[in-house]
């Protein structure tokens, strides 16, 4: 456990305040559906390891824990990405950014009831 006034403890308290300050409406059912849809880490594809909720847009950048913004990530990818913007982080790590984004949009559209779908708009 970190000392109450250590840098680590202060950072943890700031993060807790940020998380509580935003709307976080990801349900356990939605989280289970996301894990099933991705079938492993959304970034590196590893399966068979525990997965963590990772915000595509970090909480520190205005993201929220919602079905539209959360993907399952292995501990290594989640820690490595930290607060970085997802596409620049993927380029640095030499991960397949295009495949991730295409899959992210497809899964988001299938798990979000009111997702924007251009093919269904009135013309």
Coordinates of N, CA and C in Angstrom, one line a residue:
X1 N 0.8 -1.2 0.0 CA 0.0 0.0 0.0 C 0.9 1.2 0.0
X2 N 0.5 2.2 -0.8 CA 1.3 3.5 -0.9 C 1.0 4.3 0.4
X3 N 2.1 5.1 0.7 CA 1.9 6.0 1.8 C 0.8 7.1 1.4
X4 N 0.0 7.5 2.4 CA -1.1 8.4 2.1 C -0.8 9.7 1.3
X5 N 0.4 10.2 1.4 CA 0.8 11.4 0.7 C 1.8 11.2 -0.4
X6 N 2.0 9.9 -0.8 CA 2.9 9.7 -1.8 C 2.3 10.1 -3.2
X7 N 3.2 10.2 -4.2 CA 2.8 10.6 -5.5 C 1.7 9.5 -6.0
X8 N 2.0 8.3 -5.8 CA 1.1 7.2 -6.3 C -0.3 7.3 -5.6
X9 N -0.3 7.6 -4.3 CA -1.6 7.7 -3.6 C -2.4 8.9 -4.1
X10 N -1.7 10.1 -4.3 CA -2.3 11.3 -4.8 C -2.9 11.0 -6.2
X11 N -2.1 10.3 -7.1 CA -2.6 10.0 -8.4 C -3.8 9.1 -8.4
X12 N -3.8 8.1 -7.5 CA -5.0 7.2 -7.4 C -6.2 8.0 -6.9
X13 N -6.0 8.9 -6.0 CA -7.2 9.7 -5.5 C -7.7 10.6 -6.7
X14 N -6.8 11.2 -7.5 CA -7.2 12.0 -8.6 C -8.0 11.2 -9.6
X15 N -7.5 10.0 -9.9 CA -8.2 9.1 -10.9 C -9.6 8.8 -10.3
X16 N -9.7 8.4 -9.1 CA -10.9 8.1 -8.5 C -11.9 9.2 -8.6
X17 N -11.5 10.5 -8.4 CA -12.4 11.6 -8.5 C -12.8 11.8 -10.0
X18 N -11.9 11.6 -10.9 CA -12.2 11.8 -12.3 C -13.2 10.7 -12.8
X19 N -13.0 9.5 -12.3 CA -14.0 8.4 -12.7 C -15.3 8.7 -12.1
X20 N -15.4 9.1 -10.9 CA -16.7 9.4 -10.3 C -17.4 10.6 -10.9
X21 N -16.6 11.5 -11.5 CA -17.2 12.7 -12.0 C -17.9 12.5 -13.4
X22 N -17.7 11.4 -14.0 CA -18.3 11.2 -15.3 C -19.4 10.1 -15.3
X23 N -20.2 10.1 -16.3 CA -21.2 9.0 -16.4 C -20.6 7.7 -16.8
X24 N -20.7 6.7 -16.0 CA -20.2 5.4 -16.4 C -21.3 4.4 -16.3
X25 N -21.8 4.0 -17.5 CA -23.0 3.2 -17.6 C -22.8 1.8 -18.2
X26 N -21.5 1.4 -18.2 CA -21.3 0.0 -18.7 C -21.8 -1.0 -17.8
X27 N -22.7 -1.8 -18.2 CA -23.3 -2.9 -17.4 C -22.4 -4.2 -17.5
X28 N -22.6 -5.1 -16.5 CA -21.9 -6.3 -16.6 C -22.3 -7.1 -17.8
X29 N -23.5 -7.0 -18.2 CA -24.0 -7.8 -19.4 C -23.3 -7.2 -20.6
X30 N -23.2 -5.9 -20.7 CA -22.5 -5.3 -21.9 C -21.0 -5.7 -21.9
X31 N -20.4 -5.7 -20.7 CA -19.0 -6.1 -20.6 C -18.8 -7.5 -21.1
X32 N -19.7 -8.4 -20.6 CA -19.6 -9.8 -21.1 C -19.8 -9.9 -22.6
X33 N -20.7 -9.1 -23.2 CA -20.9 -9.1 -24.6 C -19.7 -8.6 -25.4
X34 N -19.1 -7.6 -24.8 CA -17.8 -7.1 -25.5 C -16.7 -8.1 -25.4
X35 N -16.5 -8.8 -24.3 CA -15.5 -9.8 -24.2 C -15.8 -10.9 -25.2
X36 N -17.0 -11.3 -25.3 CA -17.4 -12.4 -26.2 C -17.2 -12.0 -27.7
X37 N -17.5 -10.7 -28.0 CA -17.4 -10.3 -29.4 C -15.9 -10.1 -29.8
X38 N -15.1 -9.7 -28.9 CA -13.6 -9.5 -29.2 C -12.9 -10.8 -29.1
X39 N -13.4 -11.7 -28.2 CA -12.7 -13.0 -28.0 C -11.2 -12.9 -27.7
X40 N -10.9 -12.0 -26.9 CA -9.5 -11.8 -26.5 C -9.2 -10.3 -26.4
X41 N -7.9 -10.0 -26.3 CA -7.5 -8.6 -26.2 C -7.8 -7.9 -27.5
X42 N -8.4 -6.7 -27.4 CA -8.8 -6.0 -28.6 C -7.6 -5.4 -29.4
X43 N -6.5 -5.3 -28.7 CA -5.3 -4.7 -29.3 C -4.4 -5.7 -29.9
X44 N -4.0 -6.7 -29.1 CA -3.0 -7.7 -29.6 C -3.6 -9.0 -29.9
X45 N -4.8 -9.3 -29.5 CA -5.5 -10.5 -29.9 C -5.3 -11.7 -29.0
X46 N -4.4 -11.5 -28.0 CA -4.2 -12.7 -27.1 C -5.4 -13.1 -26.4
X47 N -5.6 -14.4 -26.2 CA -6.8 -14.9 -25.5 C -6.3 -15.9 -24.5
X48 N -7.2 -16.2 -23.5 CA -6.8 -17.1 -22.5 C -6.2 -16.4 -21.3
X49 N -6.1 -15.1 -21.3 CA -5.6 -14.3 -20.2 C -6.7 -13.4 -19.6
X50 N -6.7 -13.1 -18.4 CA -7.7 -12.2 -17.8 C -7.7 -10.8 -18.6
X51 N -8.9 -10.3 -18.9 CA -9.0 -9.1 -19.6 C -9.5 -8.0 -18.7
X52 N -9.0 -6.8 -19.0 CA -9.4 -5.6 -18.2 C -10.2 -4.6 -19.1
X53 N -11.0 -3.8 -18.5 CA -11.7 -2.8 -19.2 C -10.7 -1.7 -19.6
X54 N -10.6 -1.4 -20.9 CA -9.8 -0.3 -21.3 C -10.6 0.7 -22.1
X55 N -10.5 2.0 -21.7 CA -11.2 3.0 -22.5 C -10.4 3.4 -23.7
X56 N -11.0 3.3 -24.9 CA -10.4 3.7 -26.1 C -10.0 5.2 -26.0
X57 N -10.9 6.0 -25.6 CA -10.5 7.4 -25.2 C -10.4 7.4 -23.7
X58 N -9.2 7.7 -23.2 CA -8.9 7.6 -21.8 C -9.7 8.5 -21.0
X59 N -10.0 8.2 -19.8 CA -10.8 9.0 -18.8 C -10.1 10.4 -18.7
X60 N -8.8 10.4 -18.7 CA -8.1 11.7 -18.5 C -8.3 12.6 -19.8
X61 N -8.7 12.0 -20.9 CA -9.0 12.8 -22.1 C -10.5 13.0 -22.4
X62 N -11.3 12.7 -21.4 CA -12.7 12.9 -21.5 C -13.5 11.6 -21.8
X63 N -12.9 10.5 -21.8 CA -13.6 9.2 -22.1 C -14.4 8.8 -20.9
X64 N -15.3 7.8 -21.1 CA -16.1 7.3 -20.1 C -16.2 5.8 -20.2
X65 N -16.6 5.1 -19.1 CA -16.8 3.7 -19.1 C -18.2 3.4 -19.7
X66 N -18.3 3.4 -21.0 CA -19.5 3.1 -21.7 C -19.3 2.0 -22.7
X67 N -20.3 1.4 -23.2 CA -20.2 0.3 -24.2 C -19.5 0.8 -25.5
X68 N -19.7 2.1 -25.8 CA -19.1 2.7 -27.0 C -17.6 2.9 -26.8
X69 N -17.1 3.1 -25.6 CA -15.7 3.5 -25.4 C -14.8 2.4 -24.8
X70 N -15.4 1.3 -24.4 CA -14.6 0.3 -23.6 C -14.3 -0.9 -24.5
X71 N -13.1 -1.4 -24.5 CA -12.7 -2.6 -25.1 C -12.0 -3.5 -24.1
X72 N -12.0 -4.8 -24.3 CA -11.2 -5.7 -23.5 C -9.7 -5.6 -23.8
X73 N -8.9 -5.5 -22.9 CA -7.4 -5.5 -23.1 C -6.7 -6.4 -22.1
X74 N -5.7 -7.0 -22.6 CA -4.8 -7.8 -21.6 C -4.1 -6.7 -20.8
X75 N -3.5 -7.2 -19.7 CA -2.9 -6.3 -18.7 C -1.7 -5.6 -19.4
X76 N -0.9 -6.3 -20.2 CA 0.2 -5.7 -20.8 C -0.2 -4.5 -21.8
X77 N -1.2 -4.7 -22.6 CA -1.6 -3.7 -23.5 C -2.2 -2.5 -22.7
X78 N -3.1 -2.8 -21.7 CA -3.7 -1.8 -20.9 C -2.7 -0.9 -20.2
X79 N -1.7 -1.5 -19.7 CA -0.6 -0.7 -19.0 C 0.2 0.0 -20.0
X80 N 0.5 -0.6 -21.1 CA 1.3 0.1 -22.1 C 0.6 1.3 -22.7
X81 N -0.7 1.1 -23.0 CA -1.4 2.2 -23.6 C -1.6 3.4 -22.7
X82 N -1.8 3.1 -21.4 CA -2.0 4.1 -20.4 C -3.0 5.2 -20.8
X83 N -2.6 6.4 -20.9 CA -3.5 7.5 -21.3 C -3.3 7.9 -22.8
X84 N -2.6 7.1 -23.6 CA -2.3 7.5 -24.9 C -3.5 7.4 -25.8
X85 N -3.4 8.2 -26.9 CA -4.4 8.1 -28.0 C -4.2 6.8 -28.7
X86 N -5.3 6.0 -28.9 CA -5.2 4.6 -29.3 C -4.5 4.4 -30.6
X87 N -4.7 5.2 -31.7 CA -4.1 5.0 -33.0 C -2.6 5.3 -32.9
X88 N -2.2 6.4 -32.3 CA -0.8 6.7 -32.2 C 0.0 5.6 -31.4
X89 N -0.7 5.1 -30.3 CA -0.1 4.1 -29.5 C 0.1 2.8 -30.3
X90 N -0.9 2.4 -31.1 CA -0.9 1.2 -31.9 C 0.2 1.4 -33.0
X91 N 0.4 2.5 -33.6 CA 1.5 2.7 -34.5 C 2.9 2.5 -33.9
X92 N 3.0 3.1 -32.7 CA 4.3 2.9 -32.0 C 4.6 1.5 -31.6
X93 N 3.5 0.7 -31.3 CA 3.7 -0.7 -30.9 C 3.7 -1.6 -32.2
X94 N 3.5 -1.0 -33.3 CA 3.4 -1.8 -34.6 C 2.3 -2.8 -34.6
X95 N 1.2 -2.4 -34.1 CA 0.0 -3.2 -34.1 C -0.9 -2.8 -35.3
X96 N -1.7 -3.7 -35.7 CA -2.6 -3.4 -36.9 C -3.7 -2.5 -36.6
X97 N -3.5 -1.2 -36.8 CA -4.4 -0.2 -36.4 C -5.7 -0.3 -37.3
X98 N -5.5 -0.5 -38.6 CA -6.7 -0.6 -39.4 C -7.7 -1.7 -39.1
X99 N -7.1 -2.9 -38.8 CA -7.9 -4.0 -38.4 C -8.7 -3.7 -37.1
X100 N -7.9 -3.1 -36.2 CA -8.6 -2.8 -34.9 C -9.7 -1.8 -35.1
X101 N -9.5 -0.8 -35.9 CA -10.6 0.2 -36.1 C -11.8 -0.3 -36.8
X102 N -11.6 -1.2 -37.8 CA -12.7 -1.8 -38.5 C -13.5 -2.7 -37.6
X103 N -12.8 -3.5 -36.8 CA -13.4 -4.4 -35.9 C -14.1 -3.6 -34.8
X104 N -13.5 -2.6 -34.3 CA -14.1 -1.7 -33.2 C -15.4 -1.2 -33.7
X105 N -15.5 -0.6 -34.9 CA -16.7 0.0 -35.4 C -17.8 -1.1 -35.6
X106 N -17.4 -2.3 -36.1 CA -18.4 -3.4 -36.3 C -18.9 -3.8 -35.0
X107 N -18.1 -4.0 -34.0 CA -18.5 -4.5 -32.7 C -19.3 -3.4 -32.0
X108 N -18.9 -2.2 -32.1 CA -19.6 -1.1 -31.5 C -21.1 -1.0 -32.1
X109 N -21.2 -1.2 -33.4 CA -22.5 -1.1 -34.1 C -23.4 -2.3 -33.6
X110 N -22.7 -3.4 -33.4 CA -23.5 -4.6 -33.0 C -23.9 -4.6 -31.5
X111 N -23.2 -3.9 -30.7 CA -23.5 -3.9 -29.2 C -24.2 -2.7 -28.7
X112 N -24.3 -1.7 -29.6 CA -24.9 -0.4 -29.2 C -26.2 -0.3 -29.9
X113 N -27.3 -0.2 -29.1 CA -28.7 -0.2 -29.7 C -28.9 1.0 -30.7
X114 N -28.4 2.1 -30.4 CA -28.7 3.3 -31.2 C -27.4 3.8 -31.9
X115 N -26.6 2.9 -32.3 CA -25.3 3.3 -33.0 C -25.6 3.9 -34.3
X116 N -24.8 4.8 -34.7 CA -25.0 5.5 -36.0 C -24.7 4.5 -37.1
X117 N -25.7 4.3 -38.0 CA -25.5 3.4 -39.1 C -25.9 4.1 -40.4
X118 N -24.9 4.5 -41.2 CA -25.2 5.3 -42.4 C -26.1 4.6 -43.4
X119 N -26.1 3.3 -43.4 CA -26.9 2.5 -44.4 C -28.4 2.5 -44.0
X120 N -28.7 3.0 -42.8 CA -30.1 2.9 -42.4 C -30.8 4.3 -42.3
X121 N -30.0 5.4 -42.7 CA -30.5 6.7 -42.6 C -31.5 7.0 -43.7
X122 N -32.5 7.8 -43.5 CA -33.4 8.1 -44.6 C -32.7 8.9 -45.7
X123 N -33.1 8.6 -46.9 CA -32.3 9.3 -48.0 C -33.2 10.1 -48.8

